[in-house]
Short mmCIF file of C-alpha atoms in Angstrom, two decimals:
data_model
loop_
_atom_site.label_atom_id
_atom_site.label_comp_id
_atom_site.label_asym_id
_atom_site.label_seq_id
_atom_site.Cartn_x
_atom_site.Cartn_y
_atom_site.Cartn_z
CA PHE U 958 -10.57 -5.78 36.45
CA HIS U 959 -11.76 -8.21 39.55
CA THR U 960 -10.52 -7.52 42.98
CA ILE U 961 -9.96 -10.63 45.86
CA VAL U 962 -9.60 -10.05 49.61
CA LEU U 963 -8.74 -12.86 51.84
CA VAL U 964 -8.23 -13.06 55.21
CA SER U 965 -6.18 -16.14 56.77
CA THR U 966 -5.87 -18.12 59.56
CA GLU U 967 -3.36 -20.69 60.42
CA GLU U 968 -5.25 -22.94 58.00
CA ALA U 969 -6.58 -21.02 55.33
CA VAL U 970 -8.52 -21.73 52.30
CA VAL U 971 -7.22 -19.91 49.50
CA SER U 972 -8.74 -19.66 46.04
CA THR U 973 -7.28 -18.89 42.86
CA GLN U 974 -9.59 -17.73 40.13
CA SER U 975 -8.73 -17.72 36.11
CA THR U 976 -10.31 -17.56 32.81
CA GLY U 977 -12.64 -20.67 32.81
CA PHE U 978 -12.03 -22.63 35.99
CA THR U 979 -11.55 -22.01 39.84
CA ARG U 980 -9.17 -24.12 41.91
CA GLU U 981 -9.27 -24.31 46.19
CA TYR U 982 -6.41 -25.59 48.05
CA ASN U 983 -5.28 -25.36 51.99
CA MET U 984 -1.78 -23.75 53.05
CA ASP U 985 -0.46 -23.67 56.10
CA VAL U 986 0.24 -19.57 57.11
CA PRO U 987 2.67 -18.19 59.81
CA GLU U 988 0.89 -16.26 62.78
CA SER U 989 3.11 -13.08 61.02
CA MET U 990 0.75 -13.55 58.04
CA ALA U 991 -2.38 -13.69 59.38
CA ASN U 992 -3.97 -11.23 57.44
CA ILE U 993 -3.18 -11.44 53.49
CA THR U 994 -4.74 -9.13 51.02
CA MET U 995 -4.77 -10.94 47.40
CA VAL U 996 -5.36 -9.09 44.15
CA TYR U 997 -6.34 -11.04 41.24
CA PHE U 998 -6.56 -9.33 37.70
CA LYS U 999 -9.10 -10.51 34.85
CA ASP U 1000 -9.19 -9.38 31.51
CA HIS U 1001 -12.75 -8.52 30.79
CA ASP U 1002 -14.50 -10.68 28.28
CA TYR U 1003 -14.70 -7.73 25.74
CA ILE U 1004 -10.93 -6.68 25.66
CA ASN U 1005 -10.44 -8.93 22.37
CA TYR U 1006 -13.11 -6.44 20.79
CA VAL U 1007 -11.41 -3.36 22.29
CA TRP U 1008 -8.19 -4.76 20.55
CA LEU U 1009 -9.72 -5.19 16.93
CA TYR U 1010 -11.37 -1.82 17.66
CA HIS U 1011 -8.00 -0.05 18.25
CA LEU U 1012 -6.05 -2.08 15.61
CA PHE U 1013 -8.73 -1.27 13.31
CA GLY U 1014 -8.55 2.70 14.20
CA LEU U 1015 -4.56 2.12 13.46
CA TYR U 1016 -5.27 0.75 9.92
CA TRP U 1017 -7.94 3.32 9.30
CA GLY U 1018 -5.92 6.59 10.39
CA THR U 1019 -2.87 5.10 8.61
CA GLU U 1020 -4.57 5.05 5.30
CA PHE U 1021 -6.41 8.03 5.78
CA PHE U 1022 -2.85 9.83 6.09
CA LEU U 1023 -1.56 8.50 3.15
CA ALA U 1024 -4.89 9.43 1.17
CA CYS U 1025 -4.69 13.02 2.11
CA HIS U 1026 -1.18 12.99 1.08
CA GLU U 1027 -2.02 11.52 -2.68
CA MET U 1028 -4.91 13.24 -2.96
CA ALA U 1029 -3.35 16.47 -2.21
CA ILE U 1030 -0.38 15.92 -4.45
CA ALA U 1031 -2.59 15.09 -7.36
CA GLY U 1032 -4.52 18.35 -6.76
CA ALA U 1033 -1.23 19.91 -7.51
CA PHE U 1034 -0.39 18.25 -10.60
CA VAL U 1035 -4.31 18.55 -11.82
CA GLN U 1036 -4.60 22.14 -11.45
CA PHE U 1037 -0.92 22.60 -13.40
CA TYR U 1038 -2.41 20.44 -16.14
CA TRP U 1039 -5.74 22.08 -16.55
CA THR U 1040 -4.47 25.78 -16.66
CA ARG U 1041 -3.81 26.81 -20.17
CA ASP U 1042 -1.92 29.53 -18.90
CA LYS U 1043 0.98 27.98 -16.59
CA SER U 1044 2.29 31.15 -15.25
CA LYS U 1045 -1.14 31.70 -13.30
CA VAL U 1046 -0.39 28.53 -11.13
CA HIS U 1047 0.51 29.58 -7.89
CA PHE U 1048 1.10 27.55 -4.50
CA PRO U 1049 -0.54 24.32 -6.09
CA VAL U 1050 0.68 22.24 -3.41
CA VAL U 1051 -0.74 24.50 -0.31
CA ARG U 1052 -4.38 24.67 -2.68
CA GLY U 1053 -4.04 21.04 -3.28
CA ILE U 1054 -4.23 20.46 0.82
CA TRP U 1055 -6.90 23.29 1.28
CA TRP U 1056 -8.91 21.21 -1.47
CA VAL U 1057 -8.72 17.90 0.32
CA PHE U 1058 -9.62 19.29 3.94
CA ARG U 1059 -12.45 21.87 2.54
CA TYR U 1060 -14.04 19.57 0.08
CA HIS U 1061 -12.89 16.08 -0.14
CA LEU U 1062 -12.37 14.60 3.11
CA GLY U 1063 -15.52 11.99 2.99
CA THR U 1064 -14.00 10.80 0.13
CA VAL U 1065 -10.69 10.47 1.48
CA ALA U 1066 -12.03 8.78 4.53
CA PHE U 1067 -14.69 6.66 2.39
CA GLY U 1068 -11.57 5.35 0.47
CA SER U 1069 -9.20 4.65 3.44
CA CYS U 1070 -11.92 3.29 5.45
CA ILE U 1071 -12.44 0.34 2.53
CA ILE U 1072 -8.56 -0.50 2.92
CA ALA U 1073 -8.37 -0.83 6.36
CA ILE U 1074 -11.69 -3.37 6.47
CA ILE U 1075 -9.74 -5.49 4.04
CA GLN U 1076 -6.56 -4.88 5.98
CA LEU U 1077 -8.32 -6.21 9.60
CA ILE U 1078 -9.75 -8.85 7.54
CA ARG U 1079 -6.33 -10.36 6.69
CA THR U 1080 -5.16 -9.88 10.28
CA ILE U 1081 -7.90 -11.96 11.72
CA LEU U 1082 -7.24 -14.44 8.90
CA ALA U 1083 -3.51 -14.36 10.00
CA TYR U 1084 -4.15 -14.82 13.29
CA ILE U 1085 -6.78 -17.70 12.77
CA GLN U 1086 -3.79 -19.07 10.77
CA ASN U 1087 -1.42 -19.17 13.32
CA LYS U 1088 -3.64 -20.52 16.04
CA THR U 1089 -4.90 -23.18 14.44
CA LYS U 1090 -1.86 -23.88 12.27
CA ASP U 1091 -1.27 -27.41 14.22
CA SER U 1092 -4.70 -28.62 14.24
CA GLN U 1093 -6.17 -28.22 10.48
CA SER U 1094 -5.68 -30.54 7.99
CA GLU U 1095 -3.65 -29.68 4.61
CA ILE U 1096 -6.64 -28.86 2.70
CA VAL U 1097 -7.76 -26.22 5.26
CA LYS U 1098 -4.12 -24.92 5.39
CA TYR U 1099 -4.36 -24.56 1.36
CA LEU U 1100 -7.63 -22.72 1.58
CA LEU U 1101 -6.50 -20.28 4.05
CA MET U 1102 -3.25 -19.46 2.35
CA CYS U 1103 -5.50 -18.72 -1.06
CA LEU U 1104 -8.18 -16.90 1.15
CA GLN U 1105 -5.20 -14.66 2.46
CA CYS U 1106 -3.74 -14.45 -1.20
CA CYS U 1107 -6.92 -13.58 -2.75
CA LEU U 1108 -7.07 -10.50 0.16
CA TRP U 1109 -3.88 -9.42 -0.65
CA CYS U 1110 -5.00 -9.09 -4.39
CA PHE U 1111 -8.10 -7.55 -3.80
CA GLU U 1112 -6.26 -4.94 -1.33
CA LYS U 1113 -3.41 -3.76 -4.49
CA VAL U 1114 -6.40 -3.92 -6.60
CA MET U 1115 -8.44 -1.65 -4.34
CA LYS U 1116 -5.32 0.77 -3.69
CA PHE U 1117 -4.81 1.31 -7.52
CA ILE U 1118 -8.25 2.02 -7.71
CA ASN U 1119 -8.56 4.19 -4.80
CA ARG U 1120 -5.24 6.20 -6.04
CA ASN U 1121 -7.05 6.61 -9.59
CA ALA U 1122 -10.22 7.95 -8.22
CA TYR U 1123 -8.68 10.47 -5.96
CA ILE U 1124 -6.97 11.85 -8.70
CA TYR U 1125 -10.34 11.91 -10.86
CA THR U 1126 -12.19 13.57 -7.77
CA ALA U 1127 -9.07 16.35 -7.38
CA PHE U 1128 -9.95 17.69 -10.98
CA LYS U 1129 -13.73 16.52 -11.27
CA GLY U 1130 -14.94 16.93 -7.62
CA ALA U 1131 -16.89 14.07 -7.97
CA ALA U 1132 -18.04 11.42 -4.99
CA PHE U 1133 -16.31 8.65 -4.44
CA CYS U 1134 -18.07 5.63 -5.77
CA THR U 1135 -18.68 7.95 -8.86
CA SER U 1136 -14.86 8.85 -9.30
CA CYS U 1137 -14.49 4.78 -9.47
CA LYS U 1138 -16.50 3.99 -11.69
CA LYS U 1139 -15.73 6.53 -14.15
CA VAL U 1140 -11.73 6.19 -13.66
CA PHE U 1141 -12.16 2.37 -14.01
CA ALA U 1142 -14.19 3.00 -17.52
CA LEU U 1143 -11.30 5.76 -18.54
CA LEU U 1144 -8.57 3.06 -17.48
CA LEU U 1145 -10.41 0.07 -19.16
CA SER U 1146 -10.39 2.45 -22.59
CA ASN U 1147 -6.71 3.06 -21.94
CA VAL U 1148 -5.67 -0.49 -21.33
CA VAL U 1149 -2.30 -0.54 -23.39
CA ARG U 1150 -1.23 3.22 -22.54
CA VAL U 1151 -1.68 1.91 -18.55
CA GLY U 1152 0.40 -0.95 -19.04
CA VAL U 1153 3.02 1.53 -21.18
CA ILE U 1154 2.74 4.07 -18.29
CA ASN U 1155 2.94 1.52 -15.54
CA CYS U 1156 5.96 -0.61 -16.93
CA VAL U 1157 8.01 2.76 -17.83
CA GLY U 1158 7.43 4.48 -14.50
CA ALA U 1159 7.92 1.77 -12.48
CA PHE U 1160 11.22 0.81 -14.48
CA VAL U 1161 12.36 4.70 -14.34
CA LEU U 1162 11.43 4.88 -10.46
CA PHE U 1163 12.98 1.56 -9.39
CA MET U 1164 16.63 2.99 -11.15
CA GLY U 1165 15.90 6.00 -9.41
CA LYS U 1166 15.80 4.37 -5.89
CA PHE U 1167 18.62 1.64 -6.92
CA LEU U 1168 20.77 5.01 -7.86
CA VAL U 1169 19.93 6.67 -4.38
CA VAL U 1170 21.19 3.72 -2.69
CA MET U 1171 24.39 2.55 -4.50
CA VAL U 1172 25.34 5.90 -4.20
CA THR U 1173 25.02 6.25 -0.31
CA GLY U 1174 26.22 2.39 0.21
CA MET U 1175 29.67 3.63 -1.96
CA ILE U 1176 29.72 6.91 0.22
CA GLY U 1177 29.47 5.19 3.07
CA TYR U 1178 31.88 2.51 2.31
CA PHE U 1179 34.72 5.10 1.34
CA MET U 1180 34.03 6.95 4.42
CA MET U 1181 34.08 4.12 6.73
CA GLN U 1182 37.46 2.92 5.18
CA LYS U 1183 39.26 5.85 6.35
CA ASP U 1184 38.24 5.28 9.47
CA THR U 1185 41.22 3.25 11.40
CA GLU U 1186 39.28 2.91 14.81
CA LEU U 1187 36.47 0.88 12.73
CA TYR U 1188 37.04 -2.60 11.85
CA TYR U 1189 33.63 -4.02 10.71
CA TRP U 1190 31.86 -1.38 8.05
CA ALA U 1191 29.08 -3.69 6.60
CA ILE U 1192 26.69 -2.86 9.47
CA PRO U 1193 26.79 0.64 9.43
CA VAL U 1194 26.70 1.05 5.56
CA LEU U 1195 23.61 -1.20 5.47
CA ILE U 1196 21.60 0.74 7.89
CA ALA U 1197 22.48 3.82 5.74
CA SER U 1198 21.42 2.13 2.56
CA ILE U 1199 18.24 1.16 4.60
CA PHE U 1200 17.57 4.60 5.46
CA ALA U 1201 18.45 5.87 1.96
CA PHE U 1202 15.73 3.69 -0.17
CA ALA U 1203 13.06 4.90 3.08
CA VAL U 1204 14.24 8.33 1.98
CA ALA U 1205 14.21 7.50 -1.73
CA HIS U 1206 10.81 5.88 -1.76
CA THR U 1207 9.44 8.70 -0.06
CA PHE U 1208 10.68 11.27 -2.27
CA PHE U 1209 9.94 8.95 -5.62
CA SER U 1210 6.24 8.14 -4.53
CA VAL U 1211 5.48 12.00 -5.46
CA TYR U 1212 6.78 11.23 -8.96
CA GLU U 1213 4.54 8.24 -8.76
CA ILE U 1214 1.57 10.20 -7.71
CA GLY U 1215 2.61 12.84 -10.65
CA ILE U 1216 2.85 10.11 -13.09
CA ASP U 1217 -0.43 8.50 -12.47
CA ALA U 1218 -2.37 12.11 -12.08
CA ILE U 1219 -1.17 13.05 -15.72
CA PHE U 1220 -2.10 9.96 -17.33
CA ILE U 1221 -5.43 10.14 -16.07
CA CYS U 1222 -5.73 13.75 -17.12
CA PHE U 1223 -4.58 12.91 -20.34
CA ALA U 1224 -7.01 10.22 -20.86
CA GLU U 1225 -9.76 12.61 -19.93
CA ASP U 1226 -8.62 15.26 -22.03
CA GLU U 1227 -8.58 12.97 -25.26
CA THR U 1228 -11.87 11.83 -24.03
CA ILE U 1229 -13.98 15.49 -23.69
CA ASN U 1230 -11.51 17.47 -26.33
CA ASP U 1231 -10.59 16.96 -30.01
CA GLY U 1232 -8.22 19.50 -30.78
CA THR U 1233 -10.78 21.23 -32.90
CA PRO U 1234 -11.33 25.38 -32.04
CA GLY U 1235 -13.41 25.71 -28.97
CA ARG U 1236 -12.09 22.48 -28.16
CA GLU U 1237 -8.39 22.25 -27.81
CA TYR U 1238 -6.34 19.88 -26.03
CA TYR U 1239 -4.97 20.95 -22.55
CA MET U 1240 -1.92 18.68 -22.89
CA SER U 1241 1.29 19.44 -24.86
CA LYS U 1242 2.21 18.25 -28.23
CA ASN U 1243 5.48 16.37 -26.55
CA LEU U 1244 3.24 14.35 -24.13
CA MET U 1245 1.07 13.47 -26.94
CA GLU U 1246 3.53 12.21 -28.70
CA TRP U 1247 5.60 10.46 -26.09
CA VAL U 1248 2.45 8.48 -25.11
CA ASP U 1249 1.58 7.81 -29.10
CA ASN U 1250 4.75 6.55 -29.59
CA SER U 1251 5.14 4.27 -26.07
CA GLY U 1252 2.17 2.59 -27.63
CA GLU U 1253 3.25 2.14 -30.64
CA ALA U 1254 6.39 0.51 -29.49
CA LEU U 1255 4.89 -1.76 -27.41
CA LYS U 1256 2.71 -2.79 -30.21
CA ASN U 1257 5.76 -3.47 -32.22
CA LEU U 1258 7.30 -5.31 -29.63
CA LYS U 1259 4.01 -7.58 -29.29
CA ARG U 1260 4.19 -8.43 -33.19
CA LYS U 1261 7.65 -8.98 -32.85
CA LYS U 1262 7.44 -11.63 -29.76
CA LYS U 1263 4.57 -13.20 -31.65
CA GLN U 1264 6.91 -13.58 -34.97
CA GLN U 1265 9.72 -15.13 -32.67
CA LYS U 1266 7.43 -17.54 -31.12
CA ALA U 1267 5.84 -18.74 -34.85
CA GLN U 1268 9.50 -18.91 -36.36
CA ALA U 1269 10.64 -20.97 -33.40
CA LYS U 1270 7.28 -23.23 -33.42
CA ALA U 1271 7.91 -23.74 -37.70
CA ALA U 1272 11.68 -24.69 -36.89
CA LYS U 1273 10.29 -27.52 -34.09
CA SER U 1274 7.76 -28.95 -36.50
CA GLY U 1275 10.46 -28.95 -39.19
CA GLY U 1276 13.02 -30.61 -37.24
CA GLU U 1277 10.29 -33.03 -36.34
CA VAL U 1278 9.61 -34.12 -39.75
CA GLU U 1279 12.95 -34.80 -40.76
CA MET U 1280 13.60 -36.91 -37.89
CA THR U 1281 10.42 -38.63 -38.85
CA GLU U 1282 11.71 -39.05 -42.25
CA LYS U 1283 14.95 -40.40 -40.82
#
């Protein structure tokens, strides 16, 4: 900041400064105001970099907290999965939190830093779009929109890989880059199963959230109807439903991490074991049957869709032949 002190006379020259230019003009000052102290504040040139620094810290801190949450919950699930005698598992969540802060803070910090950098680049790009929206050509607008869309997709992909890498680190203790490499190869070798698990899991979780919101809204509606002093019930019910969705999303995220953790453990278990004596599976028979049946059901569904497309194509070509003969 800069402080400017001017002592005026009856005919004073007052200097006003702002970023990039200076003005000077004459003004008449009464005798009672013979001495005037003017204070002018000016931002430093590096203030924009300070804002970026704090914004990056906000992004990094938020992602770091979420990553610690994901790894701690994943640690609880992998302890249960990789223990044959389940009765020996005690305080898995507490132990998962201890593992994070004792062994894996570097992994969590590095993974969250990557997401924070992507988010910061997206924010800078959005700022540039907003500042140049009236002066740029249509081609530049579309290029910036495409770049923003690509960064959004890249962020989603990295979040997906990071979550699975945290799960792999939780039971293997590998470094972040090693975990990303291993878990990516593991997911590629189980693409069909990944599709099945994600589709079924996402649908079940969505139905759970939807049910919570609907029940909350209905309870709120009936409670508001009994209040004779309330004439407009829609806004309170809407606010209650929004809070219900936020709470449901928070709680169901634990189940979402659990689904991913069990699947990664299942895929790794199937890779290193074959069911023979000395290399028995850690998974239960019900889990193996459910995953295999889901994969078979997905294959049958794809086969059925192909048959329907072939029949529709054959019917269309047959109709064209009849029209030609007529």
